[in-house]
Each structure stands twice: as structure tokens, then as C-alpha cells.
PDB file of C-alpha atoms in Angstrom:
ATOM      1  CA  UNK F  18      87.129  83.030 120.436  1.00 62.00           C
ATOM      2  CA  UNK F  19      90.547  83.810 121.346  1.00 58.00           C
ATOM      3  CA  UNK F  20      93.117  85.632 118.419  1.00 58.00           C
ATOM      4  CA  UNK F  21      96.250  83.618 118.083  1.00 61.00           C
ATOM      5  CA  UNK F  22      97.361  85.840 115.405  1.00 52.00           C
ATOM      6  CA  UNK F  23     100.402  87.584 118.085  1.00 49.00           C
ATOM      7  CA  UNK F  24      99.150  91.408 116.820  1.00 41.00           C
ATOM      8  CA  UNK F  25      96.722  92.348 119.582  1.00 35.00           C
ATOM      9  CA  UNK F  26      95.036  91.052 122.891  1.00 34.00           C
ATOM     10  CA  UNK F  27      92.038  91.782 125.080  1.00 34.00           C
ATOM     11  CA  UNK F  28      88.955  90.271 125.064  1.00 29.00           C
ATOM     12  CA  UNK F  29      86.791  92.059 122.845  1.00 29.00           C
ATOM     13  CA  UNK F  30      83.561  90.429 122.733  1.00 31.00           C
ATOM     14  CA  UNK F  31      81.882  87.519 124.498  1.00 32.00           C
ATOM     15  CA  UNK F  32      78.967  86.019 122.782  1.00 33.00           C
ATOM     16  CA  UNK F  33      76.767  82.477 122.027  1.00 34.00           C
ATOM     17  CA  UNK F  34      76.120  80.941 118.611  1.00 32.00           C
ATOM     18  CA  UNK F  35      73.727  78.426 118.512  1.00 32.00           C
ATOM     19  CA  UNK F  36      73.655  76.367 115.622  1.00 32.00           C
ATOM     20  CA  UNK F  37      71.100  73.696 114.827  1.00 32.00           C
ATOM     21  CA  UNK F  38      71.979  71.153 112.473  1.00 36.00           C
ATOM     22  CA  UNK F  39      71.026  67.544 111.795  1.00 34.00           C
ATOM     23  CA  UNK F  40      68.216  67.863 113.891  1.00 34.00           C
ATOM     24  CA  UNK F  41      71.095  68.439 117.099  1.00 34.00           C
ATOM     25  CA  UNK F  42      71.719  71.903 118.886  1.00 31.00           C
ATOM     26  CA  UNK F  43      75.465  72.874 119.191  1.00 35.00           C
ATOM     27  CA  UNK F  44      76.659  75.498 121.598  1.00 31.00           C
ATOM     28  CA  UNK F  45      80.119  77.322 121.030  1.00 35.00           C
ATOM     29  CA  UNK F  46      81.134  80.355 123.126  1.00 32.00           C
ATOM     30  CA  UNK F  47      83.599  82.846 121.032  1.00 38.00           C
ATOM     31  CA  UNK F  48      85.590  85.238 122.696  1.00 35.00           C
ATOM     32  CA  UNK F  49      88.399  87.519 121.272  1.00 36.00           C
ATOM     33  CA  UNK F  50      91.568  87.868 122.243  1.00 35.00           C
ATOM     34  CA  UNK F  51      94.118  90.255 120.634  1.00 33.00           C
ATOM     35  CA  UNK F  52      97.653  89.837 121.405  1.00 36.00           C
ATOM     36  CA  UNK F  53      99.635  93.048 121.996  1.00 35.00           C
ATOM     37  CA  UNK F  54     103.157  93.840 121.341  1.00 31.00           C
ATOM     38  CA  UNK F  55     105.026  93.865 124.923  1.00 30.00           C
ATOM     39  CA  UNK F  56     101.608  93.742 126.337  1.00 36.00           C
ATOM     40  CA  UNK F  57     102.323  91.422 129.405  1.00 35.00           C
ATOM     41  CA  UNK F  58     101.849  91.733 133.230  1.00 39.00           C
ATOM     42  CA  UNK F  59     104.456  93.378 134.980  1.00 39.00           C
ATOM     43  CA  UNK F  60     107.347  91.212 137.279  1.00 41.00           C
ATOM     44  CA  UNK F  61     109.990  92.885 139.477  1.00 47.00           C
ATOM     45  CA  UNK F  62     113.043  92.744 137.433  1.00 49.00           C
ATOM     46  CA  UNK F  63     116.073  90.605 138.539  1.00 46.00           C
ATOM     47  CA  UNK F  64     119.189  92.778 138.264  1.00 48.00           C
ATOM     48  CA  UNK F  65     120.757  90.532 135.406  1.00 51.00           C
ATOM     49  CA  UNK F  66     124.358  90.657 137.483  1.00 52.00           C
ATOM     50  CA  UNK F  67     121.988  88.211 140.100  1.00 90.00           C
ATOM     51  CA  UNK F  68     120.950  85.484 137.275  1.00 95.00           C
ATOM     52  CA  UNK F  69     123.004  82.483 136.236  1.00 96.00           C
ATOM     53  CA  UNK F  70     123.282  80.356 133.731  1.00 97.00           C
ATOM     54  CA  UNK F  71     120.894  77.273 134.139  1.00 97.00           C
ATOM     55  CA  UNK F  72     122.023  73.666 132.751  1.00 95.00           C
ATOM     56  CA  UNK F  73     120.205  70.605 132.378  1.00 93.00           C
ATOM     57  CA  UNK F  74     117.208  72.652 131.117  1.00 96.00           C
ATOM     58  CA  UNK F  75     114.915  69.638 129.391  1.00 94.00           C
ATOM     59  CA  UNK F  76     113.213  71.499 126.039  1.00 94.00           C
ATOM     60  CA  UNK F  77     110.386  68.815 124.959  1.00 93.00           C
ATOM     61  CA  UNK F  78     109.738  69.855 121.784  1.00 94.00           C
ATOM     62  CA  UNK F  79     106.305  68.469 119.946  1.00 95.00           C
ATOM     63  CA  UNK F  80     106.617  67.797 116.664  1.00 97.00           C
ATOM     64  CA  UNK F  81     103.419  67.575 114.666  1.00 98.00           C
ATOM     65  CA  UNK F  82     104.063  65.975 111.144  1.00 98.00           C
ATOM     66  CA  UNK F  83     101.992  64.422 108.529  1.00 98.00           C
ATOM     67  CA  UNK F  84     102.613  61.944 105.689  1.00 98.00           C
ATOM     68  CA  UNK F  85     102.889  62.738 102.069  1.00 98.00           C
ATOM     69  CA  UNK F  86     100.180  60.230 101.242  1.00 97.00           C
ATOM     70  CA  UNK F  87      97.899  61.769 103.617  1.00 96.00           C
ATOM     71  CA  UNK F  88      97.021  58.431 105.709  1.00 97.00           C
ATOM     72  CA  UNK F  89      99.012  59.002 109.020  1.00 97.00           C
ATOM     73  CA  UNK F  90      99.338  62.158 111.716  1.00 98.00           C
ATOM     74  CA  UNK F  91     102.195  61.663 113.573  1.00 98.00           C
ATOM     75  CA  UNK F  92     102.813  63.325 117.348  1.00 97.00           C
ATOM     76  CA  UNK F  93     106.580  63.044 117.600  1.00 97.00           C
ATOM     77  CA  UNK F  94     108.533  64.037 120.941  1.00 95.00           C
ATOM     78  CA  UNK F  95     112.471  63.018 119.629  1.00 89.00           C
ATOM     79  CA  UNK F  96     115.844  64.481 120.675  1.00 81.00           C
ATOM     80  CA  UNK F  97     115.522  63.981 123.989  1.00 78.00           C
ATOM     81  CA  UNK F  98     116.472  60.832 126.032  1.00 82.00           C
ATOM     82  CA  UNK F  99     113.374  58.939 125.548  1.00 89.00           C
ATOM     83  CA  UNK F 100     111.749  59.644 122.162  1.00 94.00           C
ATOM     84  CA  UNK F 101     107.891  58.743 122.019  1.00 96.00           C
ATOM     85  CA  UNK F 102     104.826  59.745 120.089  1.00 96.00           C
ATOM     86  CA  UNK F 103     101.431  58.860 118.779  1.00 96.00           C
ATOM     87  CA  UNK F 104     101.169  57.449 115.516  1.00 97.00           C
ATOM     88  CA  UNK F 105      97.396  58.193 114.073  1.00 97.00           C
ATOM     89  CA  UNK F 106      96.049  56.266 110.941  1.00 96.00           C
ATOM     90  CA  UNK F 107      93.874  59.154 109.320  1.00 96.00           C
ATOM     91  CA  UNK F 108      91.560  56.741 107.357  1.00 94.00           C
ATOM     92  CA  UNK F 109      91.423  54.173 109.951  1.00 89.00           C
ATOM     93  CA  UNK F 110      90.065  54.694 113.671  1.00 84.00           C
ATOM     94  CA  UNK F 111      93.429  53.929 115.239  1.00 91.00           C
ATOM     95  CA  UNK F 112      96.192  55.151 117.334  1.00 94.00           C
ATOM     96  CA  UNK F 113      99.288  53.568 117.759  1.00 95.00           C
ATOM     97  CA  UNK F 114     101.004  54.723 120.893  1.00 96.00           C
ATOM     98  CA  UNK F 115     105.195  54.310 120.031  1.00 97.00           C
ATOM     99  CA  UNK F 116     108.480  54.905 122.184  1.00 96.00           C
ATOM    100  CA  UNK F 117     111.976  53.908 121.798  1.00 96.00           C
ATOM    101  CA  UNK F 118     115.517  54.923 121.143  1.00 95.00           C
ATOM    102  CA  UNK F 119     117.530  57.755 119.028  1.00 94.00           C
ATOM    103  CA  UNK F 120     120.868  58.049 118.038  1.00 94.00           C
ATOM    104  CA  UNK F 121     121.694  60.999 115.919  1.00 92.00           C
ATOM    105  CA  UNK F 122     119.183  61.418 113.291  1.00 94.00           C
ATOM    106  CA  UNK F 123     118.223  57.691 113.470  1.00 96.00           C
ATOM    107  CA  UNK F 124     115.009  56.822 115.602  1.00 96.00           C
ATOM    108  CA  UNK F 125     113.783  53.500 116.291  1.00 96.00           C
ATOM    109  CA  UNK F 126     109.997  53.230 118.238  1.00 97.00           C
ATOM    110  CA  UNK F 127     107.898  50.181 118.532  1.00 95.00           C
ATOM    111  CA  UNK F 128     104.154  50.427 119.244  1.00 95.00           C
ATOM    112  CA  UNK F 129     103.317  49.496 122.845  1.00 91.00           C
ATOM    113  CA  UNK F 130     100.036  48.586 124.929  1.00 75.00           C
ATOM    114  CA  UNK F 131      97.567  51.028 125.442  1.00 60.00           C
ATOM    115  CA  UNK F 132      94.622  49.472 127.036  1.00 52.00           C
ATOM    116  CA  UNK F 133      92.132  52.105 126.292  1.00 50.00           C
ATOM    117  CA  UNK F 134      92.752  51.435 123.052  1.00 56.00           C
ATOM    118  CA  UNK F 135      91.501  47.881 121.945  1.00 55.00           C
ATOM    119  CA  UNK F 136      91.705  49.173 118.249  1.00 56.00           C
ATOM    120  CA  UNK F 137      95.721  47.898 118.251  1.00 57.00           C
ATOM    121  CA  UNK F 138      95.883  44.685 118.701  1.00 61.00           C
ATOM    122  CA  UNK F 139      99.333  44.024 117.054  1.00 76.00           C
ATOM    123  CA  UNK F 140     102.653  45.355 117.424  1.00 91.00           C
ATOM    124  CA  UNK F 141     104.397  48.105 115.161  1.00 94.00           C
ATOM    125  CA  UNK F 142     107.870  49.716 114.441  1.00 95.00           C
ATOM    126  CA  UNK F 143     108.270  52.757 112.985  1.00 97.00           C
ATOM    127  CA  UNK F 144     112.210  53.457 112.138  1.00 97.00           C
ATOM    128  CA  UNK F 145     113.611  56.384 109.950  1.00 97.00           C
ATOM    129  CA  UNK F 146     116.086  59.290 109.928  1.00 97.00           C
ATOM    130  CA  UNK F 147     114.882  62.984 111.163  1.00 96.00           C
ATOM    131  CA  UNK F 148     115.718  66.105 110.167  1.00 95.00           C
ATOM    132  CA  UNK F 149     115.924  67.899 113.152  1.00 91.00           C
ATOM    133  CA  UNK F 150     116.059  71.300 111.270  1.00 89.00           C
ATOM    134  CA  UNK F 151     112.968  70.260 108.772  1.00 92.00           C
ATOM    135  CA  UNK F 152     111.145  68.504 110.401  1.00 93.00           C
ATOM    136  CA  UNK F 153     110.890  65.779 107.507  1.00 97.00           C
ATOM    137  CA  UNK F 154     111.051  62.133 108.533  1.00 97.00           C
ATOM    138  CA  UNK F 155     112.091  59.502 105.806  1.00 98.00           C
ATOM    139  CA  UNK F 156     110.046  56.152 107.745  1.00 97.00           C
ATOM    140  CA  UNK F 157     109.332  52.475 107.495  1.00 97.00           C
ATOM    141  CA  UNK F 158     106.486  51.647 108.901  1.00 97.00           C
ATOM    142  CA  UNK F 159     106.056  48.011 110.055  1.00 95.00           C
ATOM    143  CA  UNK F 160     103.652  45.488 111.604  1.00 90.00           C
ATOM    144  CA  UNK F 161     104.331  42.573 113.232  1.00 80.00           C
ATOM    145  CA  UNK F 162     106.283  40.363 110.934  1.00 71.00           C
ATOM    146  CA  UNK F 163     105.115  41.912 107.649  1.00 75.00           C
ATOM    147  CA  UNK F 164     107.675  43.913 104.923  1.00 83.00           C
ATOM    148  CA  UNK F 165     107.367  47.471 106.155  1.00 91.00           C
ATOM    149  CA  UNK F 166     105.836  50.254 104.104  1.00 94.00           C
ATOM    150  CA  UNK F 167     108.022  53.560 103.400  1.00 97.00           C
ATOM    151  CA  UNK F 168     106.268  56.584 104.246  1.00 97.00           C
ATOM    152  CA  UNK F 169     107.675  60.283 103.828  1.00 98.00           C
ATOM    153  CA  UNK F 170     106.848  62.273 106.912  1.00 98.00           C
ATOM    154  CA  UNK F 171     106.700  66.075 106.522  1.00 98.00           C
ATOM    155  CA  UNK F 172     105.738  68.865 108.718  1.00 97.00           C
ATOM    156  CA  UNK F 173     101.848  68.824 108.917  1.00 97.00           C
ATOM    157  CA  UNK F 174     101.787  72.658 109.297  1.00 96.00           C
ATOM    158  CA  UNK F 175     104.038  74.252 106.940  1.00 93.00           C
ATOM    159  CA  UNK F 176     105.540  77.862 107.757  1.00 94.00           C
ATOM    160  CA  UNK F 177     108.071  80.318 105.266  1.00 89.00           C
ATOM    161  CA  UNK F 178     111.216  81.341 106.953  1.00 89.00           C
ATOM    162  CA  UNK F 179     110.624  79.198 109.953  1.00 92.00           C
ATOM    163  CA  UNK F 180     113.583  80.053 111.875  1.00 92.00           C
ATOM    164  CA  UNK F 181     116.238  77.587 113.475  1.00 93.00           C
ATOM    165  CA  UNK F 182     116.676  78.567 117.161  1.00 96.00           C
ATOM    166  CA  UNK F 183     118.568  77.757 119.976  1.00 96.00           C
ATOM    167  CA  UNK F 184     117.936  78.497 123.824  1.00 98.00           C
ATOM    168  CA  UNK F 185     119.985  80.019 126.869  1.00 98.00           C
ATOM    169  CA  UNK F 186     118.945  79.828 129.860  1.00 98.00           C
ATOM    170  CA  UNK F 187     119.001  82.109 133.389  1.00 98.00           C
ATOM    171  CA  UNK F 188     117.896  82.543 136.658  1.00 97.00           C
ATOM    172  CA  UNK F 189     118.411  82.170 140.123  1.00 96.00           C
ATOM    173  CA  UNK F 190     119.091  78.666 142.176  1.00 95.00           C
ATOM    174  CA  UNK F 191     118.583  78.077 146.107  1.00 94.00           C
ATOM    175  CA  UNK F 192     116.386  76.699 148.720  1.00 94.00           C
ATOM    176  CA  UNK F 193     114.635  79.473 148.236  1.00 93.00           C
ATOM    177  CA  UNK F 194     113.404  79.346 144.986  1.00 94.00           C
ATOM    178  CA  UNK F 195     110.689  77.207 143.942  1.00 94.00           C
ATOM    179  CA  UNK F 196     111.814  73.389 142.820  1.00 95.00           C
ATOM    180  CA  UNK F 197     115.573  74.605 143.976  1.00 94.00           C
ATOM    181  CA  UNK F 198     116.151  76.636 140.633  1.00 96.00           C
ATOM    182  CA  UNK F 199     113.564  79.389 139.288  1.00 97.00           C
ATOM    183  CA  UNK F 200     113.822  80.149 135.092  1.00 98.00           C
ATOM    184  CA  UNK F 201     114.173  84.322 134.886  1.00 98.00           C
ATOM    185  CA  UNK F 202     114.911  84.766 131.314  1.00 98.00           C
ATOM    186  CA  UNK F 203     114.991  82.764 128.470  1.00 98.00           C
ATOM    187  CA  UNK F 204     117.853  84.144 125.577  1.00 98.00           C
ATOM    188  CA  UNK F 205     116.287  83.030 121.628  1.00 98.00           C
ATOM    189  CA  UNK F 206     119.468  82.302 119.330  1.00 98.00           C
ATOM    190  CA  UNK F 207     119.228  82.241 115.930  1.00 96.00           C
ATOM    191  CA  UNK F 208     121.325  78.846 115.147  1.00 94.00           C
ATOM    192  CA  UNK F 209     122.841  79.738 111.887  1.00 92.00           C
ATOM    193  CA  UNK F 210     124.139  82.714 112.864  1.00 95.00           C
ATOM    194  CA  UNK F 211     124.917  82.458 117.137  1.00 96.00           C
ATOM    195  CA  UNK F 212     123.279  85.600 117.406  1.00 97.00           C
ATOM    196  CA  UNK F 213     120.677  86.864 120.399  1.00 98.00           C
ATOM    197  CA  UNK F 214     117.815  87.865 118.766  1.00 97.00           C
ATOM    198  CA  UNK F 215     115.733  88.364 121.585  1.00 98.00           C
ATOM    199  CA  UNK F 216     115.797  87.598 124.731  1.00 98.00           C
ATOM    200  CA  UNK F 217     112.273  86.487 127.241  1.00 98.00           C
ATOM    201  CA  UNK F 218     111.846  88.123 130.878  1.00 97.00           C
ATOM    202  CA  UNK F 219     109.432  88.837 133.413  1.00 96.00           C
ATOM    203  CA  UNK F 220     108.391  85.501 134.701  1.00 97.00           C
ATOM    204  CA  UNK F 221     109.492  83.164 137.275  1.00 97.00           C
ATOM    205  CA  UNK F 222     109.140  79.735 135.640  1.00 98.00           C
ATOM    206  CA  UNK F 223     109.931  75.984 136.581  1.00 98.00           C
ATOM    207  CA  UNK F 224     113.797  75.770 135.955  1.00 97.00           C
ATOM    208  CA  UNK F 225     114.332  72.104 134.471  1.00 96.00           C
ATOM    209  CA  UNK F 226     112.101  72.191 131.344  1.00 96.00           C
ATOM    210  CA  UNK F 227     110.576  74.100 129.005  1.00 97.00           C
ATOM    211  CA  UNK F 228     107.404  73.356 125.971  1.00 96.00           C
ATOM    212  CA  UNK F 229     108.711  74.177 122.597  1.00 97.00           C
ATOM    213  CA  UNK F 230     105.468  73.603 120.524  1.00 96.00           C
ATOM    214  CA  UNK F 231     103.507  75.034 117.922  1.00 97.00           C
ATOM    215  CA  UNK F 232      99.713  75.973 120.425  1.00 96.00           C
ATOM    216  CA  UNK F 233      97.802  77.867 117.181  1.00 94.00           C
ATOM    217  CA  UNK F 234      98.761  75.359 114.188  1.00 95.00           C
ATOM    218  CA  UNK F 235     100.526  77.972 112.524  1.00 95.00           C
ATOM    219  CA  UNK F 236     103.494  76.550 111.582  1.00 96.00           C
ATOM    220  CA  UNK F 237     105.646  78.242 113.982  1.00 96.00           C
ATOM    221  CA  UNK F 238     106.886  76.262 117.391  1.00 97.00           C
ATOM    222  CA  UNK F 239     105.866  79.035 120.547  1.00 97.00           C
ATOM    223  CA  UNK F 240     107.491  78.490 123.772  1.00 98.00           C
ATOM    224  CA  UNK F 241     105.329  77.213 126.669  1.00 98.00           C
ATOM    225  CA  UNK F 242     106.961  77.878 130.375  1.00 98.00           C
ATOM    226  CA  UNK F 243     105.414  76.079 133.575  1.00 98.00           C
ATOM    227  CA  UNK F 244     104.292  79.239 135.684  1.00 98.00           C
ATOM    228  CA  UNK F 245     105.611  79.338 139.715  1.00 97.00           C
ATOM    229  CA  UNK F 246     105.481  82.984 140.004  1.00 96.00           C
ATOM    230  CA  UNK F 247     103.340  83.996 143.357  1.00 94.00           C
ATOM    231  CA  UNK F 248     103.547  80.969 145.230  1.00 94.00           C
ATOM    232  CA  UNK F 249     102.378  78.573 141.809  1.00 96.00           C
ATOM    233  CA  UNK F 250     102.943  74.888 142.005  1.00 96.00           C
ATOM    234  CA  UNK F 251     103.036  72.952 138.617  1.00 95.00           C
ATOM    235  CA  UNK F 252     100.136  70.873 140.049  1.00 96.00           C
ATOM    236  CA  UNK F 253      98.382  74.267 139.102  1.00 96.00           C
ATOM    237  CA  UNK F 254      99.124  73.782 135.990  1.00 97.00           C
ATOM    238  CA  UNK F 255      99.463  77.822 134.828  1.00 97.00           C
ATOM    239  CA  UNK F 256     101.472  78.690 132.246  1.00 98.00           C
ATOM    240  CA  UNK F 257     103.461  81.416 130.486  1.00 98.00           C
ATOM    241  CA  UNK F 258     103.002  81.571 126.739  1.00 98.00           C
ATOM    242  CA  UNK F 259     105.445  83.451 124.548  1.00 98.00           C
ATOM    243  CA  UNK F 260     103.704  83.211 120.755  1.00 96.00           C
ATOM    244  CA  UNK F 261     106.185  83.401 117.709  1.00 97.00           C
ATOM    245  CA  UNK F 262     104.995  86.117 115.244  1.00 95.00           C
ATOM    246  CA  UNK F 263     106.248  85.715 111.854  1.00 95.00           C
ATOM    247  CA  UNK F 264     105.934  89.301 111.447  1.00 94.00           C
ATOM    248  CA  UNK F 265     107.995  90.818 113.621  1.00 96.00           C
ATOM    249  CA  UNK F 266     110.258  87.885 114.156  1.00 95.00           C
ATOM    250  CA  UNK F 267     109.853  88.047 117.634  1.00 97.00           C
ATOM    251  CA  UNK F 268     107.768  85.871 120.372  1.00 98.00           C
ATOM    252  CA  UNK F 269     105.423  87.823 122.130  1.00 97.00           C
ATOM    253  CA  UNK F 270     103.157  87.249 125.804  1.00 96.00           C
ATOM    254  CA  UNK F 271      99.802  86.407 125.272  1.00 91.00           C
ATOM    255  CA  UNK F 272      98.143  86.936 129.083  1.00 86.00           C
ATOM    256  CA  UNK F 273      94.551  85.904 127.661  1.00 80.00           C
ATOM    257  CA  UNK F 274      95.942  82.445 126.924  1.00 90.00           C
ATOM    258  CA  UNK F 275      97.579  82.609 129.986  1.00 94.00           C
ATOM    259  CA  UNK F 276      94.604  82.646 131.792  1.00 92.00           C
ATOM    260  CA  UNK F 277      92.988  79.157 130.981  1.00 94.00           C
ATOM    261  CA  UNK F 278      94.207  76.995 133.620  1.00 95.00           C
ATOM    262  CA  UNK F 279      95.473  73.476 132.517  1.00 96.00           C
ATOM    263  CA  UNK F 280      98.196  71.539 130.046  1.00 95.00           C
ATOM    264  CA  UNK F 281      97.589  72.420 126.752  1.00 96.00           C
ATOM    265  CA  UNK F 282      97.796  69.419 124.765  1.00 96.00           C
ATOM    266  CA  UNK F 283      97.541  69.664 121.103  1.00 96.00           C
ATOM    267  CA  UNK F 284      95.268  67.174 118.798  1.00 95.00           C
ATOM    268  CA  UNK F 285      96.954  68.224 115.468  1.00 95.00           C
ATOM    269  CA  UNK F 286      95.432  66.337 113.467  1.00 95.00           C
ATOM    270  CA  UNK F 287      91.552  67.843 114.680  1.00 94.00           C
ATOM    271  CA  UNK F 288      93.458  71.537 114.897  1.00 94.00           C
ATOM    272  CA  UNK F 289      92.258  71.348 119.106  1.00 95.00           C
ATOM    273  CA  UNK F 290      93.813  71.485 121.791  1.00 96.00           C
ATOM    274  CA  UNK F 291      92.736  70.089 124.957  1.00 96.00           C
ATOM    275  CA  UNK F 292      93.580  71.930 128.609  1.00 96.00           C
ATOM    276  CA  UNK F 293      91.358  69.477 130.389  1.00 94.00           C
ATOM    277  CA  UNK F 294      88.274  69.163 132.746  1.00 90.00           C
ATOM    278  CA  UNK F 295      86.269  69.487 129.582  1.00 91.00           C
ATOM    279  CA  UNK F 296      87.870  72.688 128.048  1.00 94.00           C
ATOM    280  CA  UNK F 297      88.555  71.743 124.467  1.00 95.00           C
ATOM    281  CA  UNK F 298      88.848  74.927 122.220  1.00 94.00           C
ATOM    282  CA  UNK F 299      89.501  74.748 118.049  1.00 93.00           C
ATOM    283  CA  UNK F 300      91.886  76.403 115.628  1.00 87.00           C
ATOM    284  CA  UNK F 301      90.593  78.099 112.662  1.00 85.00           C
ATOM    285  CA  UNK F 302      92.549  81.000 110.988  1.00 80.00           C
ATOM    286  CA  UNK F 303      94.148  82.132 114.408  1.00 75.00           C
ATOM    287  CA  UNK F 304      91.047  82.053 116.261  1.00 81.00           C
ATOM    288  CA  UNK F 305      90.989  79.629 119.480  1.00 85.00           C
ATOM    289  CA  UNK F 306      87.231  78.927 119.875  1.00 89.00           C
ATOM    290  CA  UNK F 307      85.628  77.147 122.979  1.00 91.00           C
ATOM    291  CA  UNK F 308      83.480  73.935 121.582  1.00 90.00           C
ATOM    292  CA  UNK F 309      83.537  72.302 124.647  1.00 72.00           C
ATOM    293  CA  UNK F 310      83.563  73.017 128.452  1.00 70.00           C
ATOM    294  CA  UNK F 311      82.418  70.533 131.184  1.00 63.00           C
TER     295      UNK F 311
END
């Protein structure tokens, strides 16, 4: 059981529960993690006269949202140059892989094959204006040649004062650095206002993209960075979490997390996220709990 809460890490207790139910035995492993404030593992510092500014830095930002009527779950990846997402009908067993085109706040995706998924069997279009600040998504939903249904799209985890940010990014570029360019330091902006209000070091990261995505369901997006520090590949898949706390308005290092090994992809709607080869931990109430592991 791992704490996602961004107060305090360090695995506190390791333990089994075995719970029997409908005649079936169910194993989940808990351990605790507490994340600490500036509690991260120590890098050489870059003399910041040595960084430069990085361009071209990709941020795919997952949006989770939900609609108002509670029948679809909608994984949304938009604002980048080829929007795409997963469109999941709550009360049916379906999932309607989409991808398409975005101009301004206008997106336009059509359902397309999946063949693992022989639930879909006809085509879909899901158009509608985003708000790229609140996450709300005013949709028609189509299929095939029928009159499309309107759907309100809102975020499906809902957080006060989520802030508006912005991203600046440094390092150092060669043929010495991992991938040609290595990410050093990562500066948060608060959009409304241009300010820094903080500003992420003491990683070497992959320097063309970053995760912006919200890992513990709490309404907050967390940054995810690919990790290439001591000779890392992203093959490894190892990663640098920074978790938003809504308490001190800051994101902070959680090294637990950091120390599953795989892509964390995120199941919203089942509150799970999955880092592969079998390792499949839940959300509840900031807790990251193992349910499966192959």
C-alpha cells in the first residue's frame, strides 16, 4: 500500500490480507509509502550558468473526464499534434478507441479498428469544443449515420484551486548526453500570473517529452519524467515522479513510486493503474495498493 497523499514517504509496513469471499480467496499485498517534503535522492548539481533552454519539449498531457450523465469515461490526449483517446461506455462493455484532428478548442476524432476489441463493430465521431483550462468538453457523440447525441464532458476527478501551469524547460544538449539532449530542470509557471513558482531539479531525464497526468486520481495533474540518469535507457522504462500537493502548492519526489519499474498507465475509470508484467495496483483515498502481480 503505497501513500499518494505527497506528506511523507518510506515504506512503513509490508503485510498480506487474505480475504475470502464468494467462496474465492483474494490476495492483496499493502505496503506504505509516505512521501516526504524534499525527500529525494541526491544528483550532482549542474551549475545553472551550464543549462539551456530546451525547445520542442512534447508535454502529453492525459486528460481523464467523465460525462454528466454518468454513461461514458473518456481518456483524452488533445493539444498536441495528433489528439487521440479511449472513449469507454460505463453501462455497456465497450471501448471505442478515437483519433483525429484539433484546431483551437475544436476537436474532431472518429472511432477506429481495434481488433482486440470485437465489441465495436461500427464507426463513431466524437466532435466538441475543449476547455483547455477546465477540462470540460461540450460533445456530440455519433454513430455511423445516426443524429448524434450531446453529451457534457467534465473532469472525472474534480480538485479546488487546481492551478493553471505552464512549463520551462533546461538542460544540457550534445553527443554526450543521452538521446542528444538530457532534461536538468523543469521551471512550474503559474499561467495567470507568469510567475516561477517552483522550479524541479536533480534528475537527468529524456529531453523531448514529458507526462503531465494525474497518477493518484486526485484531481491534480503530477508530472511524470522518463528517467536516463546512470546509464538508463527508456526501454527501462524508470521514471521520475514529481506529485502535486494541494497543500503546499508545490510538487514533490516520491522515490517509493519511483521504484516500480514500468509505464504507468492509468484506468480512470477502475481508479488503477497498470505498470505492466502483471503489476496492477488500486487507488483508494491516496493509498496505491498491489491487487495484482504476475
Amino acid at each position: 500500500m503505497y501513500d499518494l497523499s505527497c506528506d511523507r514517504v518510506g515504506i512503513i509496513c509490508a503485510k498480506r490480507v487474505w480475504v475470502i469471499k464468494m467462496n474465492r480467496l483474494k490476495i492483496s499485498i499493502c505496503v506504505s509509502l509516505f512521501i516526504p517534503l524534499l525527500s529525494f535522492a541526491a544528483t550532482p548539481q549542474i551549475e545553472q550558468e551550464q543549462l539551456k533552454p530546451l525547445s520542442d519539449v512534447r508535454i502529453s498531457m492525459q486528460r481523464m473526464l467523465k460525462s454528466t450523465d454518468g454513461h461514458y469515461f473518456l481518456d483524452l490526449y488533445a493539444g498536441i499534434w495528433n489528439p487521440h483517446g479511449t472513449l469507454i461506455d460505463l453501462q455497456n462493455p465497450k471501448r471505442i478507441s478515437l483519433k483525429g484532428t484539433q484546431k483551437g478548442d475544436q476537436l474532431n476524432l472518429q472511432s477506429i479498428a481495434v481488433q482486440a476489441d470485437p465489441s465495436v463493430n461500427s464507426s463513431y465521431q466524437l466532435t466538441g469544443l475543449l476547455n483547455a483550462n477546465t477540462g470540460a468538453f461540450k460533445a456530440t457523440l455519433a454513430e455511423q449515420d445516426a443524429s448524434g447525441t450531446n453529451l457534457q464532458f467534465e473532469p472525472a476527478f474534480k480538485a479546488a484551486d487546481k492551478p493553471v501551469l505552464m512549463f520551462k524547460f533546461y538542460g544540457l544538449q550534445g553527443p554526450d548526453q543521452p538521446y542528444g539532449r538530457s532534461l536538468k530542470r523543469v521551471d512550474v509557471i503559474n499561467k495567470n500570473n507568469g510567475q516561477v513558482m517552483q522550479s524541479l531539479e536533480g534528475f537527468s531525464a529524456f529531453g523531448n517529452s514529458i507526462g503531465f497526468l494525474d497518477v493518484n486520481f486526485d484531481g491534480y495533474y503530477d508530472v511524470v519524467l522518463s528517467d536516463t540518469s546512470d546509464g538508463l535507457k527508456i526501454e527501462d522504462k524508470r521514471f521520475v515522479y514529481w506529485m502535486y500537493n494541494p497543500k503546499t502548492q508545490k510538487f514533490q519526489r516520491a522515490p517509493q513510486l519511483e521504484k516500480i519499474a514500468g509505464f504507468p498507465t492509468l484506468k480512470g475509470e477502475l481508479q488503477q493503474i497498470d505498470f505492466g508484467q502483471g503489476q496492477i495496483y488500486k487507488v483508494d483515498q491516496g493509498l496505491l495498493y498491489l491487487v495484482k502481480q504476475e
